[in-house]
């Protein structure tokens, strides 16, 4: 999934203020989390292994939101 596809996907949801990403990570401000992670990926790209976790966390959030809807 591309950065643009992720960005478009998140725009289709009414985002909750808070989400438990997994047992060790709770996102306290979901819109800010998405904005920040997308910004990093736009700057450094999807092929930079240093920032792969940013992409992985957005995909995990997408999966959680999809399951909840």
C-alpha positions as a Markdown table, in Angstrom:
| # | Residue | x | y | z |
|---|---|---|---|---|
| 1 | Unk | 0.0 | 0.0 | 0.0 |
| 2 | Unk | 1.4 | 3.4 | -1.0 |
| 3 | Unk | 1.7 | 6.5 | 1.2 |
| 4 | Unk | -1.0 | 8.1 | -0.9 |
| 5 | Unk | -3.3 | 5.1 | -0.5 |
| 6 | Unk | -2.8 | 5.1 | 3.3 |
| 7 | Unk | -3.5 | 8.8 | 3.5 |
| 8 | Unk | -6.7 | 8.4 | 1.5 |
| 9 | Unk | -7.7 | 5.5 | 3.6 |
| 10 | Unk | -7.4 | 7.3 | 6.9 |
| 11 | Unk | -9.4 | 10.3 | 5.5 |
| 12 | Unk | -12.4 | 7.9 | 5.0 |
| 13 | Unk | -12.7 | 7.2 | 8.8 |
| 14 | Unk | -14.1 | 9.2 | 11.7 |
| 15 | Unk | -11.0 | 8.6 | 13.8 |
| 16 | Unk | -11.3 | 7.7 | 17.4 |
| 17 | Unk | -9.3 | 9.9 | 19.8 |
| 18 | Unk | -7.4 | 7.0 | 21.3 |
| 19 | Unk | -6.5 | 3.4 | 20.1 |
| 20 | Unk | -4.5 | 0.6 | 21.6 |
| 21 | Unk | -2.1 | -0.4 | 18.9 |
| 22 | Unk | -1.0 | -3.5 | 20.9 |
| 23 | Unk | -0.4 | -4.3 | 24.5 |
| 24 | Unk | 2.6 | -2.0 | 24.8 |
| 25 | Unk | 1.5 | 1.0 | 22.6 |
| 26 | Unk | -1.5 | 3.2 | 23.2 |
| 27 | Unk | -2.0 | 6.0 | 20.7 |
| 28 | Unk | -3.3 | 8.9 | 22.7 |
| 29 | Unk | -4.0 | 11.3 | 19.7 |
| 30 | Unk | -4.8 | 9.2 | 16.6 |
| 31 | Unk | -5.0 | 12.1 | 14.1 |
| 32 | Unk | -1.7 | 13.5 | 15.2 |
| 33 | Unk | -0.1 | 10.0 | 15.1 |
| 34 | Unk | -1.3 | 9.5 | 11.5 |
| 35 | Unk | -0.2 | 13.0 | 10.5 |
| 36 | Unk | 3.3 | 12.5 | 12.0 |
| 37 | Unk | 3.9 | 9.1 | 10.6 |
| 38 | Unk | 2.7 | 10.0 | 7.1 |
| 39 | Unk | 5.0 | 13.1 | 7.3 |
| 40 | Unk | 8.0 | 11.0 | 8.1 |
| 41 | Unk | 7.2 | 8.5 | 5.3 |
| 42 | Unk | 6.7 | 11.2 | 2.8 |
| 43 | Unk | 10.1 | 12.7 | 3.7 |
| 44 | Unk | 12.1 | 9.5 | 3.8 |
| 45 | Unk | 10.1 | 7.0 | 1.6 |
| 46 | Unk | 8.9 | 3.5 | 2.1 |
| 47 | Unk | 12.2 | 1.9 | 1.1 |
| 48 | Unk | 14.2 | 3.4 | 4.0 |
| 49 | Unk | 14.6 | 0.5 | 6.5 |
| 50 | Unk | 15.2 | 3.0 | 9.4 |
| 51 | Unk | 11.6 | 4.2 | 9.1 |
| 52 | Unk | 9.9 | 0.9 | 8.3 |
| 53 | Unk | 8.3 | 0.8 | 11.7 |
| 54 | Unk | 6.4 | 4.0 | 10.9 |
| 55 | Unk | 4.8 | 2.2 | 7.9 |
| 56 | Unk | 4.2 | -1.0 | 9.9 |
| 57 | Unk | 2.4 | 0.9 | 12.7 |
| 58 | Unk | 0.1 | 2.7 | 10.2 |
| 59 | Unk | -0.8 | -0.6 | 8.6 |
| 60 | Unk | -1.5 | -2.1 | 12.1 |
| 61 | Unk | -3.7 | 1.0 | 12.9 |
| 62 | Unk | -5.5 | 0.5 | 9.5 |
| 63 | Unk | -6.2 | -3.1 | 10.4 |
| 64 | Unk | -7.5 | -2.2 | 13.8 |
| 65 | Unk | -9.8 | 0.4 | 12.4 |
| 66 | Unk | -11.0 | -1.9 | 9.6 |
| 67 | Unk | -11.9 | -4.6 | 12.2 |
| 68 | Unk | -13.8 | -2.2 | 14.3 |
| 69 | Unk | -16.0 | -0.9 | 11.5 |
